[in-house]
PDB file of C-alpha atoms and ligand atoms in Angstrom:
ATOM      1  CA  MET A   1       7.823 -25.930  36.799  1.00  0.00           C
ATOM      2  CA  ALA A   2       8.346 -23.754  33.694  1.00  0.00           C
ATOM      3  CA  ARG A   3       7.649 -26.783  31.500  1.00  0.00           C
ATOM      4  CA  LEU A   4       4.446 -27.492  33.412  1.00  0.00           C
ATOM      5  CA  ILE A   5       3.274 -23.885  33.010  1.00  0.00           C
ATOM      6  CA  GLU A   6       4.136 -24.033  29.311  1.00  0.00           C
ATOM      7  CA  LYS A   7       2.122 -27.255  28.984  1.00  0.00           C
ATOM      8  CA  LEU A   8      -0.856 -25.759  30.820  1.00  0.00           C
ATOM      9  CA  LEU A   9      -0.773 -22.655  28.624  1.00  0.00           C
ATOM     10  CA  LEU A  10      -0.720 -24.809  25.493  1.00  0.00           C
ATOM     11  CA  ARG A  11      -3.670 -26.787  26.793  1.00  0.00           C
ATOM     12  CA  ALA A  12      -5.518 -23.533  27.546  1.00  0.00           C
ATOM     13  CA  ASN A  13      -5.007 -22.490  23.903  1.00  0.00           C
ATOM     14  CA  ARG A  14      -6.457 -25.787  22.739  1.00  0.00           C
ATOM     15  CA  TRP A  15      -9.686 -24.985  24.579  1.00  0.00           C
ATOM     16  CA  HIS A  16      -9.887 -21.322  23.524  1.00  0.00           C
ATOM     17  CA  SER A  17     -13.384 -21.595  22.031  1.00  0.00           C
ATOM     18  CA  VAL A  18     -14.714 -23.694  24.926  1.00  0.00           C
ATOM     19  CA  ARG A  19     -13.519 -20.997  27.331  1.00  0.00           C
ATOM     20  CA  SER A  20     -14.802 -18.046  25.338  1.00  0.00           C
ATOM     21  CA  TYR A  21     -18.193 -19.596  24.518  1.00  0.00           C
ATOM     22  CA  ASN A  22     -18.837 -20.732  28.086  1.00  0.00           C
ATOM     23  CA  ALA A  23     -18.005 -17.200  29.230  1.00  0.00           C
ATOM     24  CA  MET A  24     -20.383 -15.826  26.579  1.00  0.00           C
ATOM     25  CA  VAL A  25     -23.243 -18.026  27.827  1.00  0.00           C
ATOM     26  CA  ALA A  26     -22.500 -17.023  31.447  1.00  0.00           C
ATOM     27  CA  ARG A  27     -22.535 -13.311  30.454  1.00  0.00           C
ATOM     28  CA  HIS A  28     -25.927 -13.648  28.768  1.00  0.00           C
ATOM     29  CA  ARG A  29     -27.382 -15.600  31.661  1.00  0.00           C
ATOM     30  CA  ARG A  30     -26.393 -12.682  33.912  1.00  0.00           C
ATOM     31  CA  LYS A  31     -27.826 -10.181  31.413  1.00  0.00           C
ATOM     32  CA  TYR A  32     -31.198 -11.999  31.181  1.00  0.00           C
ATOM     33  CA  PRO A  33     -31.621 -13.487  34.689  1.00  0.00           C
ATOM     34  CA  ASN A  34     -35.383 -14.023  34.211  1.00  0.00           C
ATOM     35  CA  ASP A  35     -35.444 -14.982  30.553  1.00  0.00           C
ATOM     36  CA  TYR A  36     -33.514 -18.197  29.911  1.00  0.00           C
ATOM     37  CA  ASP A  37     -34.755 -18.416  26.301  1.00  0.00           C
ATOM     38  CA  MET A  38     -33.361 -14.986  25.492  1.00  0.00           C
ATOM     39  CA  ALA A  39     -30.066 -15.829  27.238  1.00  0.00           C
ATOM     40  CA  MET A  40     -29.738 -18.847  24.945  1.00  0.00           C
ATOM     41  CA  PHE A  41     -30.726 -16.900  21.803  1.00  0.00           C
ATOM     42  CA  ALA A  42     -28.310 -14.073  22.597  1.00  0.00           C
ATOM     43  CA  SER A  43     -25.489 -16.532  23.296  1.00  0.00           C
ATOM     44  CA  ILE A  44     -25.520 -17.611  19.679  1.00  0.00           C
ATOM     45  CA  GLY A  45     -25.868 -14.083  18.354  1.00  0.00           C
ATOM     46  CA  ALA A  46     -29.627 -13.552  17.884  1.00  0.00           C
ATOM     47  CA  ILE A  47     -30.884 -10.203  19.164  1.00  0.00           C
ATOM     48  CA  SER A  48     -34.547 -11.227  19.617  1.00  0.00           C
ATOM     49  CA  PRO A  49     -36.768 -14.330  19.618  1.00  0.00           C
ATOM     50  CA  GLU A  50     -38.173 -13.184  16.259  1.00  0.00           C
ATOM     51  CA  GLU A  51     -34.693 -12.979  14.757  1.00  0.00           C
ATOM     52  CA  PHE A  52     -33.809 -16.419  16.149  1.00  0.00           C
ATOM     53  CA  VAL A  53     -36.841 -17.887  14.327  1.00  0.00           C
ATOM     54  CA  ARG A  54     -36.339 -15.908  11.097  1.00  0.00           C
ATOM     55  CA  GLN A  55     -32.652 -16.855  10.888  1.00  0.00           C
ATOM     56  CA  GLY A  56     -33.433 -20.513  11.594  1.00  0.00           C
ATOM     57  CA  ASP A  57     -35.981 -20.540   8.764  1.00  0.00           C
ATOM     58  CA  GLY A  58     -33.323 -18.986   6.517  1.00  0.00           C
ATOM     59  CA  HIS A  59     -30.896 -21.785   7.454  1.00  0.00           C
ATOM     60  CA  VAL A  60     -33.447 -24.381   6.383  1.00  0.00           C
ATOM     61  CA  ALA A  61     -33.999 -22.554   3.075  1.00  0.00           C
ATOM     62  CA  VAL A  62     -30.230 -22.714   2.444  1.00  0.00           C
ATOM     63  CA  LEU A  63     -30.144 -26.426   3.278  1.00  0.00           C
ATOM     64  CA  ARG A  64     -33.111 -27.144   0.987  1.00  0.00           C
ATOM     65  CA  HIS A  65     -31.414 -25.215  -1.814  1.00  0.00           C
ATOM     66  CA  HIS A  66     -28.309 -27.367  -1.355  1.00  0.00           C
ATOM     67  CA  GLY A  67     -30.222 -30.624  -1.535  1.00  0.00           C
ATOM     68  CA  LEU A  68     -31.699 -31.338   1.904  1.00  0.00           C
ATOM     69  CA  ALA A  69     -34.407 -33.988   1.537  1.00  0.00           C
ATOM     70  CA  ASP A  70     -36.451 -36.175   3.855  1.00  0.00           C
ATOM     71  CA  GLY A  71     -34.713 -39.364   4.974  1.00  0.00           C
ATOM     72  CA  MET A  72     -31.227 -37.852   5.020  1.00  0.00           C
ATOM     73  CA  ALA A  73     -28.695 -38.164   7.852  1.00  0.00           C
ATOM     74  CA  ILE A  74     -27.459 -34.651   8.647  1.00  0.00           C
ATOM     75  CA  TYR A  75     -24.929 -33.215  11.117  1.00  0.00           C
ATOM     76  CA  ASP A  76     -25.094 -29.687  12.565  1.00  0.00           C
ATOM     77  CA  LEU A  77     -21.574 -28.789  13.726  1.00  0.00           C
ATOM     78  CA  GLY A  78     -21.636 -26.072  16.396  1.00  0.00           C
ATOM     79  CA  CYS A  79     -25.404 -26.515  16.701  1.00  0.00           C
ATOM     80  CA  GLY A  80     -25.598 -23.986  19.549  1.00  0.00           C
ATOM     81  CA  ALA A  81     -29.036 -23.430  21.077  1.00  0.00           C
ATOM     82  CA  GLY A  82     -30.784 -25.197  18.200  1.00  0.00           C
ATOM     83  CA  ARG A  83     -31.639 -22.287  15.901  1.00  0.00           C
ATOM     84  CA  THR A  84     -31.480 -24.612  12.874  1.00  0.00           C
ATOM     85  CA  ALA A  85     -32.762 -27.711  14.689  1.00  0.00           C
ATOM     86  CA  MET A  86     -35.936 -25.939  15.825  1.00  0.00           C
ATOM     87  CA  ALA A  87     -36.482 -24.574  12.311  1.00  0.00           C
ATOM     88  CA  LEU A  88     -36.052 -28.047  10.808  1.00  0.00           C
ATOM     89  CA  GLN A  89     -38.581 -29.377  13.298  1.00  0.00           C
ATOM     90  CA  ARG A  90     -41.012 -26.525  12.447  1.00  0.00           C
ATOM     91  CA  SER A  91     -40.580 -27.205   8.732  1.00  0.00           C
ATOM     92  CA  GLY A  92     -41.745 -30.804   9.130  1.00  0.00           C
ATOM     93  CA  TRP A  93     -38.488 -32.212   7.730  1.00  0.00           C
ATOM     94  CA  GLN A  94     -38.154 -35.957   8.473  1.00  0.00           C
ATOM     95  CA  GLY A  95     -34.742 -37.537   8.840  1.00  0.00           C
ATOM     96  CA  SER A  96     -31.863 -38.200  11.186  1.00  0.00           C
ATOM     97  CA  TYR A  97     -30.453 -35.038  12.824  1.00  0.00           C
ATOM     98  CA  LYS A  98     -27.349 -34.932  14.987  1.00  0.00           C
ATOM     99  CA  GLY A  99     -26.019 -31.715  16.509  1.00  0.00           C
ATOM    100  CA  ALA A 100     -22.674 -31.246  18.232  1.00  0.00           C
ATOM    101  CA  ASP A 101     -21.388 -28.322  20.257  1.00  0.00           C
ATOM    102  CA  ILE A 102     -18.729 -27.566  22.839  1.00  0.00           C
ATOM    103  CA  VAL A 103     -21.080 -25.866  25.364  1.00  0.00           C
ATOM    104  CA  LYS A 104     -23.260 -28.021  27.634  1.00  0.00           C
ATOM    105  CA  PRO A 105     -26.140 -25.593  28.397  1.00  0.00           C
ATOM    106  CA  LEU A 106     -26.611 -24.873  24.673  1.00  0.00           C
ATOM    107  CA  VAL A 107     -26.838 -28.561  23.817  1.00  0.00           C
ATOM    108  CA  ALA A 108     -29.185 -29.183  26.769  1.00  0.00           C
ATOM    109  CA  TYR A 109     -31.429 -26.336  25.563  1.00  0.00           C
ATOM    110  CA  LEU A 110     -31.572 -27.770  22.022  1.00  0.00           C
ATOM    111  CA  LYS A 111     -32.486 -31.197  23.391  1.00  0.00           C
ATOM    112  CA  SER A 112     -35.243 -29.724  25.568  1.00  0.00           C
ATOM    113  CA  LYS A 113     -36.806 -28.119  22.462  1.00  0.00           C
ATOM    114  CA  CYS A 114     -36.198 -30.966  19.981  1.00  0.00           C
ATOM    115  CA  PRO A 115     -36.527 -34.185  22.002  1.00  0.00           C
ATOM    116  CA  ASP A 116     -36.487 -36.389  18.891  1.00  0.00           C
ATOM    117  CA  TYR A 117     -33.144 -35.031  17.706  1.00  0.00           C
ATOM    118  CA  ASP A 118     -29.733 -36.239  18.837  1.00  0.00           C
ATOM    119  CA  ALA A 119     -27.321 -33.616  20.211  1.00  0.00           C
ATOM    120  CA  ILE A 120     -24.025 -34.078  22.019  1.00  0.00           C
ATOM    121  CA  VAL A 121     -21.226 -32.132  23.671  1.00  0.00           C
ATOM    122  CA  HIS A 122     -18.150 -32.895  21.596  1.00  0.00           C
ATOM    123  CA  ARG A 123     -14.892 -30.995  21.985  1.00  0.00           C
ATOM    124  CA  ASP A 124     -12.511 -32.710  19.581  1.00  0.00           C
ATOM    125  CA  LEU A 125     -11.974 -31.237  16.147  1.00  0.00           C
ATOM    126  CA  THR A 126     -13.786 -34.212  14.670  1.00  0.00           C
ATOM    127  CA  ILE A 127     -17.216 -35.193  13.392  1.00  0.00           C
ATOM    128  CA  ALA A 128     -18.813 -37.639  15.827  1.00  0.00           C
ATOM    129  CA  ALA A 129     -20.119 -40.025  13.170  1.00  0.00           C
ATOM    130  CA  PRO A 130     -18.874 -43.222  11.496  1.00  0.00           C
ATOM    131  CA  ASP A 131     -17.028 -43.160   8.150  1.00  0.00           C
ATOM    132  CA  GLY A 132     -19.255 -42.490   5.147  1.00  0.00           C
ATOM    133  CA  SER A 133     -22.446 -42.188   7.188  1.00  0.00           C
ATOM    134  CA  LEU A 134     -23.749 -38.638   6.560  1.00  0.00           C
ATOM    135  CA  ASP A 135     -25.606 -37.075   3.628  1.00  0.00           C
ATOM    136  CA  MET A 136     -24.936 -33.536   4.733  1.00  0.00           C
ATOM    137  CA  ILE A 137     -22.760 -31.695   7.242  1.00  0.00           C
ATOM    138  CA  PHE A 138     -23.413 -27.998   7.805  1.00  0.00           C
ATOM    139  CA  HIS A 139     -22.286 -25.270  10.148  1.00  0.00           C
ATOM    140  CA  TRP A 140     -23.189 -21.624  10.517  1.00  0.00           C
ATOM    141  CA  SER A 141     -20.911 -19.091  12.156  1.00  0.00           C
ATOM    142  CA  VAL A 142     -18.531 -21.713  13.548  1.00  0.00           C
ATOM    143  CA  PHE A 143     -15.385 -21.301  11.402  1.00  0.00           C
ATOM    144  CA  THR A 144     -15.898 -17.614  12.211  1.00  0.00           C
ATOM    145  CA  HIS A 145     -14.554 -18.427  15.697  1.00  0.00           C
ATOM    146  CA  LEU A 146     -11.791 -20.926  14.943  1.00  0.00           C
ATOM    147  CA  TYR A 147      -8.188 -20.807  13.780  1.00  0.00           C
ATOM    148  CA  PRO A 148      -7.661 -21.756  10.109  1.00  0.00           C
ATOM    149  CA  GLU A 149      -5.891 -24.948  11.181  1.00  0.00           C
ATOM    150  CA  GLU A 150      -8.939 -25.970  13.244  1.00  0.00           C
ATOM    151  CA  CYS A 151     -11.162 -25.282  10.217  1.00  0.00           C
ATOM    152  CA  TYR A 152      -8.979 -27.508   8.051  1.00  0.00           C
ATOM    153  CA  LEU A 153      -9.120 -30.370  10.577  1.00  0.00           C
ATOM    154  CA  TYR A 154     -12.913 -30.140  10.763  1.00  0.00           C
ATOM    155  CA  MET A 155     -13.097 -30.167   6.944  1.00  0.00           C
ATOM    156  CA  ARG A 156     -10.796 -33.168   6.782  1.00  0.00           C
ATOM    157  CA  ASP A 157     -12.950 -35.140   9.178  1.00  0.00           C
ATOM    158  CA  SER A 158     -16.114 -34.014   7.397  1.00  0.00           C
ATOM    159  CA  PHE A 159     -14.758 -35.634   4.235  1.00  0.00           C
ATOM    160  CA  ARG A 160     -14.292 -38.887   6.164  1.00  0.00           C
ATOM    161  CA  ALA A 161     -17.779 -38.854   7.697  1.00  0.00           C
ATOM    162  CA  LEU A 162     -19.688 -37.919   4.520  1.00  0.00           C
ATOM    163  CA  LYS A 163     -21.168 -40.563   2.236  1.00  0.00           C
ATOM    164  CA  PRO A 164     -19.880 -40.520  -1.344  1.00  0.00           C
ATOM    165  CA  GLY A 165     -21.927 -37.746  -2.966  1.00  0.00           C
ATOM    166  CA  GLY A 166     -22.494 -36.146   0.465  1.00  0.00           C
ATOM    167  CA  ARG A 167     -22.293 -32.384   0.904  1.00  0.00           C
ATOM    168  CA  LEU A 168     -20.579 -29.951   3.239  1.00  0.00           C
ATOM    169  CA  VAL A 169     -22.137 -26.478   3.523  1.00  0.00           C
ATOM    170  CA  PHE A 170     -20.864 -23.734   5.816  1.00  0.00           C
ATOM    171  CA  SER A 171     -20.737 -20.002   6.372  1.00  0.00           C
ATOM    172  CA  PHE A 172     -17.742 -17.744   6.914  1.00  0.00           C
ATOM    173  CA  LEU A 173     -16.678 -14.122   7.248  1.00  0.00           C
ATOM    174  CA  GLU A 174     -14.587 -12.487   4.533  1.00  0.00           C
ATOM    175  CA  LEU A 175     -13.010  -9.041   4.512  1.00  0.00           C
ATOM    176  CA  GLU A 176     -13.809  -8.769   0.802  1.00  0.00           C
ATOM    177  CA  ASP A 177     -17.442  -8.144   1.869  1.00  0.00           C
ATOM    178  CA  PRO A 178     -17.794  -4.549   3.129  1.00  0.00           C
ATOM    179  CA  GLN A 179     -20.730  -5.682   5.319  1.00  0.00           C
ATOM    180  CA  HIS A 180     -18.283  -7.741   7.397  1.00  0.00           C
ATOM    181  CA  HIS A 181     -15.956  -4.800   8.053  1.00  0.00           C
ATOM    182  CA  GLY A 182     -17.840  -3.819  11.209  1.00  0.00           C
ATOM    183  CA  VAL A 183     -16.818  -7.080  12.888  1.00  0.00           C
ATOM    184  CA  PHE A 184     -13.190  -6.326  12.108  1.00  0.00           C
ATOM    185  CA  ARG A 185     -13.427  -2.705  13.263  1.00  0.00           C
ATOM    186  CA  ASN A 186     -15.004  -3.809  16.580  1.00  0.00           C
ATOM    187  CA  ARG A 187     -12.109  -6.193  17.085  1.00  0.00           C
ATOM    188  CA  ILE A 188      -9.649  -3.368  16.531  1.00  0.00           C
ATOM    189  CA  LYS A 189     -11.468  -1.289  19.162  1.00  0.00           C
ATOM    190  CA  ALA A 190     -11.347  -4.217  21.634  1.00  0.00           C
ATOM    191  CA  PHE A 191      -7.637  -4.769  21.020  1.00  0.00           C
ATOM    192  CA  GLU A 192      -6.934  -1.032  21.445  1.00  0.00           C
ATOM    193  CA  LYS A 193      -8.810  -0.986  24.739  1.00  0.00           C
ATOM    194  CA  HIS A 194      -7.989  -4.366  26.293  1.00  0.00           C
ATOM    195  CA  GLY A 195      -5.169  -5.815  24.187  1.00  0.00           C
ATOM    196  CA  TRP A 196      -7.528  -8.729  23.455  1.00  0.00           C
ATOM    197  CA  ALA A 197     -11.117  -9.528  22.400  1.00  0.00           C
ATOM    198  CA  ASN A 198     -13.610 -11.771  24.179  1.00  0.00           C
ATOM    199  CA  THR A 199     -14.045 -14.128  21.246  1.00  0.00           C
ATOM    200  CA  LEU A 200     -12.017 -14.966  18.188  1.00  0.00           C
ATOM    201  CA  ASP A 201     -13.590 -13.691  14.931  1.00  0.00           C
ATOM    202  CA  THR A 202     -11.860 -15.273  11.976  1.00  0.00           C
ATOM    203  CA  PHE A 203     -11.977 -14.004   8.395  1.00  0.00           C
ATOM    204  CA  LEU A 204     -11.280 -16.615   5.729  1.00  0.00           C
ATOM    205  CA  HIS A 205     -10.326 -16.265   2.066  1.00  0.00           C
ATOM    206  CA  ARG A 206     -12.175 -18.128  -0.673  1.00  0.00           C
ATOM    207  CA  ASP A 207      -8.771 -19.144  -2.089  1.00  0.00           C
ATOM    208  CA  TRP A 208      -7.839 -20.846   1.197  1.00  0.00           C
ATOM    209  CA  ILE A 209     -11.154 -22.694   1.404  1.00  0.00           C
ATOM    210  CA  ARG A 210     -10.830 -23.790  -2.246  1.00  0.00           C
ATOM    211  CA  PHE A 211      -7.258 -24.971  -1.613  1.00  0.00           C
ATOM    212  CA  TRP A 212      -8.232 -26.933   1.519  1.00  0.00           C
ATOM    213  CA  ALA A 213     -11.247 -28.463  -0.234  1.00  0.00           C
ATOM    214  CA  GLN A 214      -9.200 -29.572  -3.250  1.00  0.00           C
ATOM    215  CA  ASP A 215      -6.397 -30.811  -0.983  1.00  0.00           C
ATOM    216  CA  LEU A 216      -8.929 -33.013   0.831  1.00  0.00           C
ATOM    217  CA  GLY A 217     -10.574 -34.352  -2.342  1.00  0.00           C
ATOM    218  CA  PHE A 218     -13.832 -32.358  -2.384  1.00  0.00           C
ATOM    219  CA  GLN A 219     -15.292 -31.296  -5.730  1.00  0.00           C
ATOM    220  CA  ASP A 220     -17.991 -28.888  -7.011  1.00  0.00           C
ATOM    221  CA  ILE A 221     -16.825 -26.094  -4.727  1.00  0.00           C
ATOM    222  CA  ALA A 222     -19.174 -23.112  -5.031  1.00  0.00           C
ATOM    223  CA  PHE A 223     -19.517 -19.863  -3.121  1.00  0.00           C
ATOM    224  CA  THR A 224     -22.503 -17.586  -2.417  1.00  0.00           C
ATOM    225  CA  ASP A 225     -22.073 -13.935  -1.439  1.00  0.00           C
ATOM    226  CA  GLY A 226     -23.534 -12.949   1.926  1.00  0.00           C
ATOM    227  CA  GLN A 227     -25.953 -10.514   0.228  1.00  0.00           C
ATOM    228  CA  ASP A 228     -27.127 -12.915  -2.512  1.00  0.00           C
ATOM    229  CA  THR A 229     -30.896 -13.516  -2.427  1.00  0.00           C
ATOM    230  CA  THR A 230     -31.159 -15.500  -5.675  1.00  0.00           C
ATOM    231  CA  SER A 231     -32.073 -18.866  -4.150  1.00  0.00           C
ATOM    232  CA  HIS A 232     -32.800 -18.165  -0.468  1.00  0.00           C
ATOM    233  CA  PRO A 233     -32.875 -15.196   1.929  1.00  0.00           C
ATOM    234  CA  ALA A 234     -29.542 -13.384   2.267  1.00  0.00           C
ATOM    235  CA  PHE A 235     -27.410 -15.235   4.808  1.00  0.00           C
ATOM    236  CA  TRP A 236     -25.176 -12.220   5.609  1.00  0.00           C
ATOM    237  CA  GLN A 237     -22.101 -14.438   6.047  1.00  0.00           C
ATOM    238  CA  ALA A 238     -20.714 -15.906   2.822  1.00  0.00           C
ATOM    239  CA  LEU A 239     -21.565 -19.553   2.106  1.00  0.00           C
ATOM    240  CA  VAL A 240     -19.602 -22.367   0.515  1.00  0.00           C
ATOM    241  CA  THR A 241     -20.716 -25.794  -0.570  1.00  0.00           C
ATOM    242  CA  MET A 242     -18.597 -28.745  -1.697  1.00  0.00           C
ATOM    243  CA  THR A 243     -19.240 -32.416  -2.461  1.00  0.00           C
ATOM    244  CA  LYS A 244     -17.414 -35.652  -1.665  1.00  0.00           C
ATOM    245  CA  PRO A 245     -17.042 -37.446  -5.025  1.00  0.00           C
ATOM    246  CA  ALA A 246     -19.607 -40.209  -5.567  1.00  0.00           C
TER     247      ALA A 246
HETATM  248  C1  SAM B   1     -22.483 -18.009  16.581  1.00  0.00           C
HETATM  249  S1  SAM B   1     -22.853 -19.533  17.322  1.00  0.00           S
HETATM  250  C2  SAM B   1     -23.811 -20.323  16.036  1.00  0.00           C
HETATM  251  C3  SAM B   1     -24.629 -21.483  16.536  1.00  0.00           C
HETATM  252  C4  SAM B   1     -25.421 -22.236  15.457  1.00  0.00           C
HETATM  253  N1  SAM B   1     -24.541 -22.747  14.435  1.00  0.00           N
HETATM  254  C5  SAM B   1     -26.472 -21.345  14.851  1.00  0.00           C
HETATM  255  O1  SAM B   1     -26.263 -20.802  13.765  1.00  0.00           O
HETATM  256  O2  SAM B   1     -27.474 -21.140  15.521  1.00  0.00           O
HETATM  257  C6  SAM B   1     -21.320 -20.437  17.230  1.00  0.00           C
HETATM  258  C7  SAM B   1     -21.409 -21.809  17.846  1.00  0.00           C
HETATM  259  O3  SAM B   1     -20.189 -22.508  17.599  1.00  0.00           O
HETATM  260  C8  SAM B   1     -19.867 -23.236  18.738  1.00  0.00           C
HETATM  261  N2  SAM B   1     -18.433 -23.524  18.702  1.00  0.00           N
HETATM  262  C9  SAM B   1     -17.409 -22.703  19.014  1.00  0.00           C
HETATM  263  N3  SAM B   1     -16.237 -23.347  18.887  1.00  0.00           N
HETATM  264  C10 SAM B   1     -16.528 -24.599  18.450  1.00  0.00           C
HETATM  265  C11 SAM B   1     -15.760 -25.758  18.142  1.00  0.00           C
HETATM  266  N4  SAM B   1     -14.434 -25.748  18.270  1.00  0.00           N
HETATM  267  N5  SAM B   1     -16.395 -26.854  17.733  1.00  0.00           N
HETATM  268  C12 SAM B   1     -17.744 -26.883  17.616  1.00  0.00           C
HETATM  269  N6  SAM B   1     -18.526 -25.835  17.906  1.00  0.00           N
HETATM  270  C13 SAM B   1     -17.932 -24.703  18.322  1.00  0.00           C
HETATM  271  C14 SAM B   1     -20.297 -22.325  19.881  1.00  0.00           C
HETATM  272  O4  SAM B   1     -20.432 -23.007  21.107  1.00  0.00           O
HETATM  273  C15 SAM B   1     -21.613 -21.784  19.353  1.00  0.00           C
HETATM  274  O5  SAM B   1     -22.692 -22.595  19.690  1.00  0.00           O
END
């Protein structure tokens, strides 16, 4: 019996983000009983429809800056409610889009808004694409909710799924940025009050990301500060890009 309980607890850990994100969506559906759009926007962290659109447009600007072009095959890991997908569609970008997320209603919402795009529920720490098939993999505010080991596994499989010369671009939280301190302080408050927080918020170090990237064979690893507006609107989270050697 003890072994069974231990096994079940381990399995529950494995699904930590599935549990916390489904609970998040359920909370926002209760909060906005008559506004399904807003429930979806809030579930992925947007505070208004306008912000959802503005942030999505910012995502596309980041992707363009990092080489997004028509005809590419791209993969949106943790695609959520389709903030980036809808912005890509609005921008007139032409290519093959695939989104993957762990929460069914979010994926269903994306598909209802972007019927020509592919989106799936996928709960393994893998990229659901054949070897060497993708020009670009990106994810926003996803490693912010995963354990470092889960991040590494996703990066390892991204390397596999990218074409030679393909790019990985993602955002992350870092305590070096004073603008991210509020997230940490809120977590401290939650732990003081409840001994736990509803979702995991992970802070990564650039040194760790560089080490993982080099360990996996990526090259041209470059970081952008969250407040940097040189080439696109400020993202707020820090960004990193890296390339699979051609
Ligand atoms: C803050 S939201 C961002 C959504 C989307 N990337 C965007 O910027 O609009 C984080 C997303 O990551 C997804 N997620 C959480 N854990 C995940 C995992 N292990 N694998 C893939 N996606 C995950 C959540 O379901 C949620 O949609």
